[in-house]
CSV table of C-alpha atoms in Angstrom, one decimal:
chain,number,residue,atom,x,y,z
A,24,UNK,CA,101.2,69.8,65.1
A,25,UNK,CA,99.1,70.3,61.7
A,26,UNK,CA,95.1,69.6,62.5
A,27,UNK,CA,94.5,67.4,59.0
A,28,UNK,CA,91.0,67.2,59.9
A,29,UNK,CA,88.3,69.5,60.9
A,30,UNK,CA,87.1,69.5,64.2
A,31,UNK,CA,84.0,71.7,63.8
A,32,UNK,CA,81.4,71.4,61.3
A,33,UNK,CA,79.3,74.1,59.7
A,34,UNK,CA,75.7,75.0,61.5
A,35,UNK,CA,72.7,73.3,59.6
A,36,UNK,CA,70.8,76.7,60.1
A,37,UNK,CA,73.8,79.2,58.7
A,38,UNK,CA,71.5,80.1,56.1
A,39,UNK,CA,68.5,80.2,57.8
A,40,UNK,CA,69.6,82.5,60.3
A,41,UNK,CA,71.4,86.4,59.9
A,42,UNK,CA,73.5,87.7,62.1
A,43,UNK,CA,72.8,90.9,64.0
A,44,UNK,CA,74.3,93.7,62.5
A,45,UNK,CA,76.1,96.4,65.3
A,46,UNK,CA,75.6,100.2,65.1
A,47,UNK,CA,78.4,101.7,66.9
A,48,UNK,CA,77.8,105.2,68.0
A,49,UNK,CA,80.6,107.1,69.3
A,50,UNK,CA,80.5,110.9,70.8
A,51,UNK,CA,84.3,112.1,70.0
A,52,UNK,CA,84.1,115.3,71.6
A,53,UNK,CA,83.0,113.6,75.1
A,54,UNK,CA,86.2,111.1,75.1
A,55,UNK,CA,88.9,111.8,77.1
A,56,UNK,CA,90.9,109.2,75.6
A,57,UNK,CA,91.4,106.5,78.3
A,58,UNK,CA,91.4,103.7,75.7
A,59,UNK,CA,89.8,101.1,77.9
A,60,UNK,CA,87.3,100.4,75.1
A,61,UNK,CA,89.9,99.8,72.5
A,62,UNK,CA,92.5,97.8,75.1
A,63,UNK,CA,88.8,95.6,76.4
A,64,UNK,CA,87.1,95.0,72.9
A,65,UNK,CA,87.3,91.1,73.1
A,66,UNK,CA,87.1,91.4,69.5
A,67,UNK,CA,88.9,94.1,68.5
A,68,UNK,CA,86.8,96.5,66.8
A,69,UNK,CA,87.9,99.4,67.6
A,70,UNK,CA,91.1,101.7,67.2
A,71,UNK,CA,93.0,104.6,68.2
A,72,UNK,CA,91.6,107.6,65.3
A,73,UNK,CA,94.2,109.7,63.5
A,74,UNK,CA,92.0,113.0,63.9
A,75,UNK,CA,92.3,115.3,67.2
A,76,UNK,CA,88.7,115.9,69.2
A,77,UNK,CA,88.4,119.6,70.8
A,78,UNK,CA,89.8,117.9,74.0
A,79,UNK,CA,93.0,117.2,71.8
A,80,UNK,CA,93.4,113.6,72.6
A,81,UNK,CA,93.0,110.9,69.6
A,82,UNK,CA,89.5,109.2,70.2
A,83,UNK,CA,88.8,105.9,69.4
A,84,UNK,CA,87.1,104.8,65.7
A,85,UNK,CA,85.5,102.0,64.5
A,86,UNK,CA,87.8,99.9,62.5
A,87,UNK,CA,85.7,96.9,61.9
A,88,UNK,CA,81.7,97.1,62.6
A,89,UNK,CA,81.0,94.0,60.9
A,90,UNK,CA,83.2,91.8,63.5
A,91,UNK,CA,80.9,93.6,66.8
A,92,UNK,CA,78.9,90.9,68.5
A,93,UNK,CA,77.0,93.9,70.4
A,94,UNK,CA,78.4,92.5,74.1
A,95,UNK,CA,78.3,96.2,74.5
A,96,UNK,CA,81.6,95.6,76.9
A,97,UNK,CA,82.8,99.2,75.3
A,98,UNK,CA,79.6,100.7,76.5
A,99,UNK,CA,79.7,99.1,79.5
A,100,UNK,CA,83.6,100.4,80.7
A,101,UNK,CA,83.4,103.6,79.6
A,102,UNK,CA,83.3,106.1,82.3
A,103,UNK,CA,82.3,109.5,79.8
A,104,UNK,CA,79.2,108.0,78.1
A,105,UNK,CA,80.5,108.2,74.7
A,106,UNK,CA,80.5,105.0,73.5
A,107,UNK,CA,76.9,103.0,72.8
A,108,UNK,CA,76.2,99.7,70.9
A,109,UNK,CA,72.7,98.7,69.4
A,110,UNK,CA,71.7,96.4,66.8
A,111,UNK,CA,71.2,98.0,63.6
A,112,UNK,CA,67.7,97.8,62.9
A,113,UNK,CA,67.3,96.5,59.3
A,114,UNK,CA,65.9,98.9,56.5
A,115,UNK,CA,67.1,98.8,52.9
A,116,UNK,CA,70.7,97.4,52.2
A,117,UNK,CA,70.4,95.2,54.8
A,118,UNK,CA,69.7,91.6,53.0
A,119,UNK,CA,68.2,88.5,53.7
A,120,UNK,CA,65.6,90.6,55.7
A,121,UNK,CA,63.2,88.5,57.7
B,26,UNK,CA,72.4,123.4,74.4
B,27,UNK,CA,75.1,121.8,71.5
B,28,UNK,CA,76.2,119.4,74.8
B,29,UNK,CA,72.9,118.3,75.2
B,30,UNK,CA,71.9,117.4,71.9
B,31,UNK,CA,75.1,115.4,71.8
B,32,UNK,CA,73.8,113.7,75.2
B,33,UNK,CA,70.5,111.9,73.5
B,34,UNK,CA,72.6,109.8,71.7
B,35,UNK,CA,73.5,107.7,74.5
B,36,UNK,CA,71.4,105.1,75.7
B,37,UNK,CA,71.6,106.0,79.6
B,38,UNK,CA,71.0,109.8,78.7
B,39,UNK,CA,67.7,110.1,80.8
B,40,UNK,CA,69.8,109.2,84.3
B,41,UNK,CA,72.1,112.1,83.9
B,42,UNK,CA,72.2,115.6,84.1
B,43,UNK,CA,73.3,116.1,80.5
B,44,UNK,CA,74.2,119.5,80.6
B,45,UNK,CA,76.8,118.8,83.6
B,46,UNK,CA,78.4,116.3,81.2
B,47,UNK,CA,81.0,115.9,80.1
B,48,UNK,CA,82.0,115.2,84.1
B,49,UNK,CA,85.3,116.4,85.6
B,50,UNK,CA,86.6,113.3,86.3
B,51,UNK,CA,90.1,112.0,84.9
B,52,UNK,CA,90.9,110.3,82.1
B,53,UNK,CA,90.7,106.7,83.1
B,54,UNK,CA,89.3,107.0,86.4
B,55,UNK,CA,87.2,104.5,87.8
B,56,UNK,CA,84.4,106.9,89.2
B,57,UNK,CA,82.6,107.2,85.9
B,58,UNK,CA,83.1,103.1,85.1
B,59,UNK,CA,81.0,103.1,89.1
B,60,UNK,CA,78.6,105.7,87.7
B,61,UNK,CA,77.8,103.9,84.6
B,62,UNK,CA,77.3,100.2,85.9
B,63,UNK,CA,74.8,102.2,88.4
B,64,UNK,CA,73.0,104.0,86.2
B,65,UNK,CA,72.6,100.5,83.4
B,66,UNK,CA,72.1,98.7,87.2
B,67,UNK,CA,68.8,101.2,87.6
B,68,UNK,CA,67.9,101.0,83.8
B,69,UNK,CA,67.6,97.3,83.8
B,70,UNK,CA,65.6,97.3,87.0
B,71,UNK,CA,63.0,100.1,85.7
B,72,UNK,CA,63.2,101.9,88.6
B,73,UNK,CA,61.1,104.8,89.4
B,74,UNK,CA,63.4,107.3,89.5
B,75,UNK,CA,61.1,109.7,91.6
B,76,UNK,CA,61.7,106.7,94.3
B,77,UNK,CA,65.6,107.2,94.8
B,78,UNK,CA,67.3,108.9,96.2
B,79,UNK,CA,71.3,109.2,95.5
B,80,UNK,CA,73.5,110.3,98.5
B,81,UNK,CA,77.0,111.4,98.3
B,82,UNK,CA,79.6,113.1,100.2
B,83,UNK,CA,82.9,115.2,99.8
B,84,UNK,CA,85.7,113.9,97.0
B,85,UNK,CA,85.9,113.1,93.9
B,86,UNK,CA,83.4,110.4,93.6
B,87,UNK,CA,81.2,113.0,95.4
B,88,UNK,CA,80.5,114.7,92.3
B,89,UNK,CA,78.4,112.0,91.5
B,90,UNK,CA,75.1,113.1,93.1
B,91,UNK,CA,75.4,116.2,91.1
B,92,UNK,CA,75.4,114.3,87.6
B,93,UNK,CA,72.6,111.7,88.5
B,94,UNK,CA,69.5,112.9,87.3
B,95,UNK,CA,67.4,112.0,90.4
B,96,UNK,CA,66.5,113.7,93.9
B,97,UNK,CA,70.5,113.8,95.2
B,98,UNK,CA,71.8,115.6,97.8
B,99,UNK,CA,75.8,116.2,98.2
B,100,UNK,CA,76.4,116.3,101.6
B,101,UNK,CA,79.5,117.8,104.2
B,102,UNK,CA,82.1,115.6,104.5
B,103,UNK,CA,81.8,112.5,106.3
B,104,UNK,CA,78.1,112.6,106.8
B,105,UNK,CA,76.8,111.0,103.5
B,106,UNK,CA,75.5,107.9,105.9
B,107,UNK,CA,74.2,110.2,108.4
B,108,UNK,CA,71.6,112.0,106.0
B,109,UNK,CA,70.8,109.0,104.3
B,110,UNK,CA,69.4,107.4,107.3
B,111,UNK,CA,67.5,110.5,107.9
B,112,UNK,CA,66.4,110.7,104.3
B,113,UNK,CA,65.2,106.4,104.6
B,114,UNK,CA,63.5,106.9,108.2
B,115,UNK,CA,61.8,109.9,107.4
B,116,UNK,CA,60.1,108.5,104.0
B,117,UNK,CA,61.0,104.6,103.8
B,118,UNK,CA,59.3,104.2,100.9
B,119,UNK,CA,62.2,105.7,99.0
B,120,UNK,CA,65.3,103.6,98.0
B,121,UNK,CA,68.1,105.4,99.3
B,122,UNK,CA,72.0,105.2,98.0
B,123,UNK,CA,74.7,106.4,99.0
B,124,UNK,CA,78.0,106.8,96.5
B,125,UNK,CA,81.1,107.9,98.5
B,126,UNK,CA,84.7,107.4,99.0
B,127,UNK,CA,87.5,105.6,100.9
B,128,UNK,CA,88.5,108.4,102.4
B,129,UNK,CA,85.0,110.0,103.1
B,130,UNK,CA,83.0,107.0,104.0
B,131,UNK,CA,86.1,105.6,106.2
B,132,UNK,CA,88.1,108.0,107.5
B,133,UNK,CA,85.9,111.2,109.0
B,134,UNK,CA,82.8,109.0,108.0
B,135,UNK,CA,84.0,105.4,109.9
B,136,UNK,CA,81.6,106.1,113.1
B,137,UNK,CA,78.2,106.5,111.1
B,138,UNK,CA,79.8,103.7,108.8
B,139,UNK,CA,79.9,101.2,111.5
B,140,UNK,CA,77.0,102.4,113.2
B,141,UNK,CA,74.9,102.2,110.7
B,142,UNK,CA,75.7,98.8,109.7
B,143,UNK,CA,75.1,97.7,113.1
B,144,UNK,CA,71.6,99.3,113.0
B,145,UNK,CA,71.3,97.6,109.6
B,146,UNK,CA,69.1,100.5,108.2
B,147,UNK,CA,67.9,99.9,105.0
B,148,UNK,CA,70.8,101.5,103.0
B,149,UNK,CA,72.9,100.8,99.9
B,150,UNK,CA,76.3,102.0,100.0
B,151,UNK,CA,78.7,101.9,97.1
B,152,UNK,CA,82.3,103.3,97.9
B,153,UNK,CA,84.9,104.0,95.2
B,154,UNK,CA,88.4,103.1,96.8
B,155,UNK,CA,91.4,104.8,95.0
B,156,UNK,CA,93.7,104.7,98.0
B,157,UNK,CA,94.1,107.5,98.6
B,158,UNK,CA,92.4,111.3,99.0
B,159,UNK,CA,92.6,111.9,95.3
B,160,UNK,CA,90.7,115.4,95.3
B,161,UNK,CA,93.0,117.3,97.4
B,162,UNK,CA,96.4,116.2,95.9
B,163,UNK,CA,96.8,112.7,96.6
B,164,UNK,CA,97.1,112.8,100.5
B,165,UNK,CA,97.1,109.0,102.1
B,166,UNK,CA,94.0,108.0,103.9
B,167,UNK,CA,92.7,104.7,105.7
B,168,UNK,CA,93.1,102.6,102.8
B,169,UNK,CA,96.6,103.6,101.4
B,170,UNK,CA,98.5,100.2,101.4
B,171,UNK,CA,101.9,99.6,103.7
B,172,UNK,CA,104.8,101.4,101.9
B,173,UNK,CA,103.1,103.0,99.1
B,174,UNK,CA,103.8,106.4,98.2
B,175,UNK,CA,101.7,109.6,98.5
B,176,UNK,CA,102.4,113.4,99.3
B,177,UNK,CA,102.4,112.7,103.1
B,178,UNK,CA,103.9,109.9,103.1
B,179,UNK,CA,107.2,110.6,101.3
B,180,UNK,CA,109.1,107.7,102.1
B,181,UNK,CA,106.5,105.1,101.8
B,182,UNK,CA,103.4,104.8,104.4
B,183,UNK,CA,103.8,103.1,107.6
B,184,UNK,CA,100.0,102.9,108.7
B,185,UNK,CA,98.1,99.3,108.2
B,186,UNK,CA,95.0,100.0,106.0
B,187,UNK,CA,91.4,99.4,106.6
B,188,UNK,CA,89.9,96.0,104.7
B,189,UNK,CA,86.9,97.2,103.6
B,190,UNK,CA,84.9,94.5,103.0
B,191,UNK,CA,86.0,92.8,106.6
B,192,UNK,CA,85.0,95.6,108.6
B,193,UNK,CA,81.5,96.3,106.8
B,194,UNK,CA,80.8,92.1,107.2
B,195,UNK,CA,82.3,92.1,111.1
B,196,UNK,CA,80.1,96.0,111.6
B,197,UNK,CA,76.6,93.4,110.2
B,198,UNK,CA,75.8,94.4,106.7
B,199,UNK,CA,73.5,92.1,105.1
B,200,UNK,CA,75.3,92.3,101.7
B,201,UNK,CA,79.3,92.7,101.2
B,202,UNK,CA,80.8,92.8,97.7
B,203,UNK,CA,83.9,93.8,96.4
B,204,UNK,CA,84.5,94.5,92.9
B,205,UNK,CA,87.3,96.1,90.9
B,206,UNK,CA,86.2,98.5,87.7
B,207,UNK,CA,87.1,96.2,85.5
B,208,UNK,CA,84.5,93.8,86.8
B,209,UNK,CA,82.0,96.0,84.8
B,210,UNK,CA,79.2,93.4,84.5
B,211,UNK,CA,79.5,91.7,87.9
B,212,UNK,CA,79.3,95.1,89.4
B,213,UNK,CA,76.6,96.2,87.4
B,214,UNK,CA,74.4,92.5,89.1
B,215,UNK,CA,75.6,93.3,92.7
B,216,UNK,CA,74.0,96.5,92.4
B,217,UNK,CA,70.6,95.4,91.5
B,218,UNK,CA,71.0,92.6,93.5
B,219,UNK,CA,72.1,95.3,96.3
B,220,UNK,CA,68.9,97.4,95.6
B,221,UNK,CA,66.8,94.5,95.7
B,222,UNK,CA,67.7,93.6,99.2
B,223,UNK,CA,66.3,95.0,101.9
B,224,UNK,CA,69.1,96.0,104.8
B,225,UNK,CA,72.7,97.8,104.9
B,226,UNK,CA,74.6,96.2,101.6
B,227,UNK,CA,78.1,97.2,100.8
B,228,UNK,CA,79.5,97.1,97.7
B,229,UNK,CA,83.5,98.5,97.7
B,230,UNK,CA,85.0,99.4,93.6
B,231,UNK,CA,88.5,99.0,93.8
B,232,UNK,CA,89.1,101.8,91.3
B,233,UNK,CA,92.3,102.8,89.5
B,234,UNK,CA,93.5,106.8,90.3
B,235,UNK,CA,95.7,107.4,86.9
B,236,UNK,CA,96.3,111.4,87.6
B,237,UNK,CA,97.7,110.6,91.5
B,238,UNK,CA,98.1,107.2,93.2
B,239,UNK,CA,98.9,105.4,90.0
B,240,UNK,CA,101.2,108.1,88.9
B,241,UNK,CA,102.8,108.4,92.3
B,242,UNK,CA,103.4,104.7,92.7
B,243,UNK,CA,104.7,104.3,89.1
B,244,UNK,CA,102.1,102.0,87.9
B,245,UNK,CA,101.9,103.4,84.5
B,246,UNK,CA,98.6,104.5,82.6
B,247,UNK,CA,95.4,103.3,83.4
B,248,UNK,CA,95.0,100.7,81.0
B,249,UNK,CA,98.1,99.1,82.6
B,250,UNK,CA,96.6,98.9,85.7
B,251,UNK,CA,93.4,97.7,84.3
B,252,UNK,CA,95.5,94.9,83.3
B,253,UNK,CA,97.1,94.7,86.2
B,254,UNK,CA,93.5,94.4,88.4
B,255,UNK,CA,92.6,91.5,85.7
B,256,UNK,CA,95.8,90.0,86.1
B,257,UNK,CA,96.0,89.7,90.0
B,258,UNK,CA,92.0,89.8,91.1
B,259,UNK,CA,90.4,86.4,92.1
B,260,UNK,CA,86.6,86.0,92.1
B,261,UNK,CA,85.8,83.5,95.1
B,262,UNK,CA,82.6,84.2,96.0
B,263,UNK,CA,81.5,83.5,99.9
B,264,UNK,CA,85.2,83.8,101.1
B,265,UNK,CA,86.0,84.4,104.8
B,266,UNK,CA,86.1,88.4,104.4
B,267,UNK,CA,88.9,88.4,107.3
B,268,UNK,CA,91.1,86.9,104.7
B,269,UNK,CA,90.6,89.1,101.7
B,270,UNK,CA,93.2,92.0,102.2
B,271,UNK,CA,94.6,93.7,99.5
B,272,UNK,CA,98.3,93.2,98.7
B,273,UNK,CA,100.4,93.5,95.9
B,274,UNK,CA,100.1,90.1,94.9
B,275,UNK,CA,96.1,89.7,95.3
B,276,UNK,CA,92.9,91.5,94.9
B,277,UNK,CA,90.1,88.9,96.4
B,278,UNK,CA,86.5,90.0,95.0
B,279,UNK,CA,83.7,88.6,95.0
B,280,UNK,CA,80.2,88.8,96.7
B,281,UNK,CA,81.4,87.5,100.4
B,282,UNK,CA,78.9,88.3,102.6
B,283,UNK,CA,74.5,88.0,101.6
B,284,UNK,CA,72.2,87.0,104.7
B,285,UNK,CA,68.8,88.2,106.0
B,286,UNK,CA,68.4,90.4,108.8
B,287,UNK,CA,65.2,92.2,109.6
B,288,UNK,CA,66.0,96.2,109.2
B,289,UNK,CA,66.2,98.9,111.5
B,290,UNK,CA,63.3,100.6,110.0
B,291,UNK,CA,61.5,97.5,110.2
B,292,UNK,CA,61.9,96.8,113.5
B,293,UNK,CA,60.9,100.7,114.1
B,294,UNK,CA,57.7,100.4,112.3
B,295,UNK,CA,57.0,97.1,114.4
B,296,UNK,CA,58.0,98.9,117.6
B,297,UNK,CA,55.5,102.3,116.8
B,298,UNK,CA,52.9,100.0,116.0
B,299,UNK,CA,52.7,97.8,119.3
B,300,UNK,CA,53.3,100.5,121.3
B,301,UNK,CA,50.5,102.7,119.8
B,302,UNK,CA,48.0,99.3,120.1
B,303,UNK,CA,49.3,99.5,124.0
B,304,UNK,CA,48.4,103.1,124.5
B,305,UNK,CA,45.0,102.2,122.6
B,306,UNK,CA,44.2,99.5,125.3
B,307,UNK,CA,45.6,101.8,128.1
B,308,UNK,CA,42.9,104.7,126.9
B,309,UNK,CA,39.9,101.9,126.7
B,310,UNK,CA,40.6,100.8,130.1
């Protein structure tokens, strides 16, 4: 079935409002490459890197920052501490600055 | 020193020994998923971390006490329980946890476990069950389940295992929970719920053991039994604990058990003090 109409509309405040912006910080050398953050990320932000740490497993990089909505879940599941999320704290480049 | 000034990146750095880091546990092992949701658990409560006390005994999960950066004491095997209710009765102003496993808490450890439950001394207890001894080779222990495989058990185990959760509620902790390390966030609440409570709480991690049981049992890496916990756990929270065994088919979690009882310290420090105001009275005569 083909929805003809649209069954959401846009926010009246979209413009008003900016998104946080994620800073993902990842420690490669302290991953022991379980992959739980890349398998959980409910929004897939993360994948596999192509470069070997010191441990010579493939840790994970950030494919996508922009589509992080800092639940942290990555943070949260990962039992080596290499993995954080914060909000990136606006400074120049970041527009509509408020 | 390069380790450490790695370590400050992360947000949890101040609770850990950073220069013990990175841990020995395995890849995908549930242990530092436990440590983690305790260490955000104490962050988001502000506790004073010179008020804390972390106890642990002998296995893998043992290691623990040795990464937190509080007062900790790693214990002989077995008798995790056992110091912490000397460590709580001797100073009950400090908040005393103790982070063991199955096999330590249950096995050599089941009399102080049961004991202390009954007592209801004012005790948190978080135990890491991996089925199995995973420190000395995968040996089975009191929570192996019927027919699985392990290095003493070569043609499948024959021995019912312990329910966890059932035992601690029928023993009289005030708090029973059972979560599996996937169930990050919930985990992460029962503990600070846990440490807000005053009495013997519970809290059992269902946690996967990739380099032994897992392997053993041919249930793939750990992300495949990450997705097999999601697939087969069923939150219910305040279910009958007698009916929340663990089989192939069903992981039950949940928070099952969370009533008030007054403490055995408590009750001590209300016993010292009327018997002192009787030997008071006794002298004035």
């Amino acid at each position: 079935m083909v929805l003809s109409k649209k069954l959401w509309r846009t926010p009246l405040d979209t413009e008003k409002i900016s998104l946080p912006k994620a800073e993902i910080t990842i420690q490669p050398d302290l991953c022991k490459g379980c992959d739980f953050c890349i398998e959980f990320c409910p929004r897939k932000v993360l994948e596999k890197s192509d470069q070997l740490n010191k441990r010579g497993i493939y840790p994970p990089k950030v494919a996508d920052e922009s589509k992080c909505t800092i639940c942290g879940f990555c943070a949260a599941i990962c039992p080596d501490f290499a993995i954080s999320v914060t909000e990136k704290k606006c400074k120049e480049g970041c527009e509509d600055e408020k | 020193m390069k380790q450490t000034e790695r370590m400050t990146q992360h947000p949890l750095t101040k609770y850990l020994r950073s220069e013990r880091m990175p841990h020995i546990w395995c890849e995908g092992c549930g242990n530092g998923i436990l440590l983690n949701s305790f260490l955000t658990a104490l962050d988001e409560l502000k506790v004073d971390l010179d008020k804390i006390v972390v106890v642990s005994g002998i296995g893998c999960i043992g290691r623990a006490a040795g990464y937190v950066n509080v007062d900790s004491f790693h214990t002989t095997h077995g008798r995790a329980i056992a110091f912490a209710t000397g460590v709580k009765l001797a100073n009950p102003d400090l908040q005393v946890v103790v982070i063991s496993g199955d096999g330590d808490l249950f096995a050599i450890g089941g009399n102080h476990f049961i004991h202390a439950a009954r007592r209801n001394i004012d005790i948190k207890v978080i135990c890491a069950n991996n089925f199995n001894y995973g420190m000395t080779g995968g040996q089975y222990g009191p929570t192996t389940p019927l027919e699985a495989w392990t290095t003493t058990t070569p043609y499948g185990n024959i021995e019912h295992p312990f329910n966890l959760v059932h035992l601690a509620a029928a023993s009289g902790a005030v708090y029973v929970a059972r979560w599996t390390a996937l169930h990050v966030r919930r985990l992460k609440d029962s503990i600070k719920k846990s440490l807000q409570k005053e009495g013997f709480s519970f809290i059992e991690v269902i946690s996967p053991c990739p380099t032994i049981f897992d392997r053993y049992n041919k249930r793939g890496t750990a992300v495949d039994v990450m997705k097999w916990f999601k697939l087969i756990s069923n939150v219910k929270h305040g279910h009958d604990p007698a009916k929340t065994e663990i089989t192939k088919s069903q992981i039950m979690v949940g928070e099952f058990v969370d009533v008030e009882r007054p403490s055995y310290g408590r009750l001590l420090r209300d016993m010292t003090k009327k018997v002192q105001e009787k030997l008071k009275e006794k002298k004035a005569k």
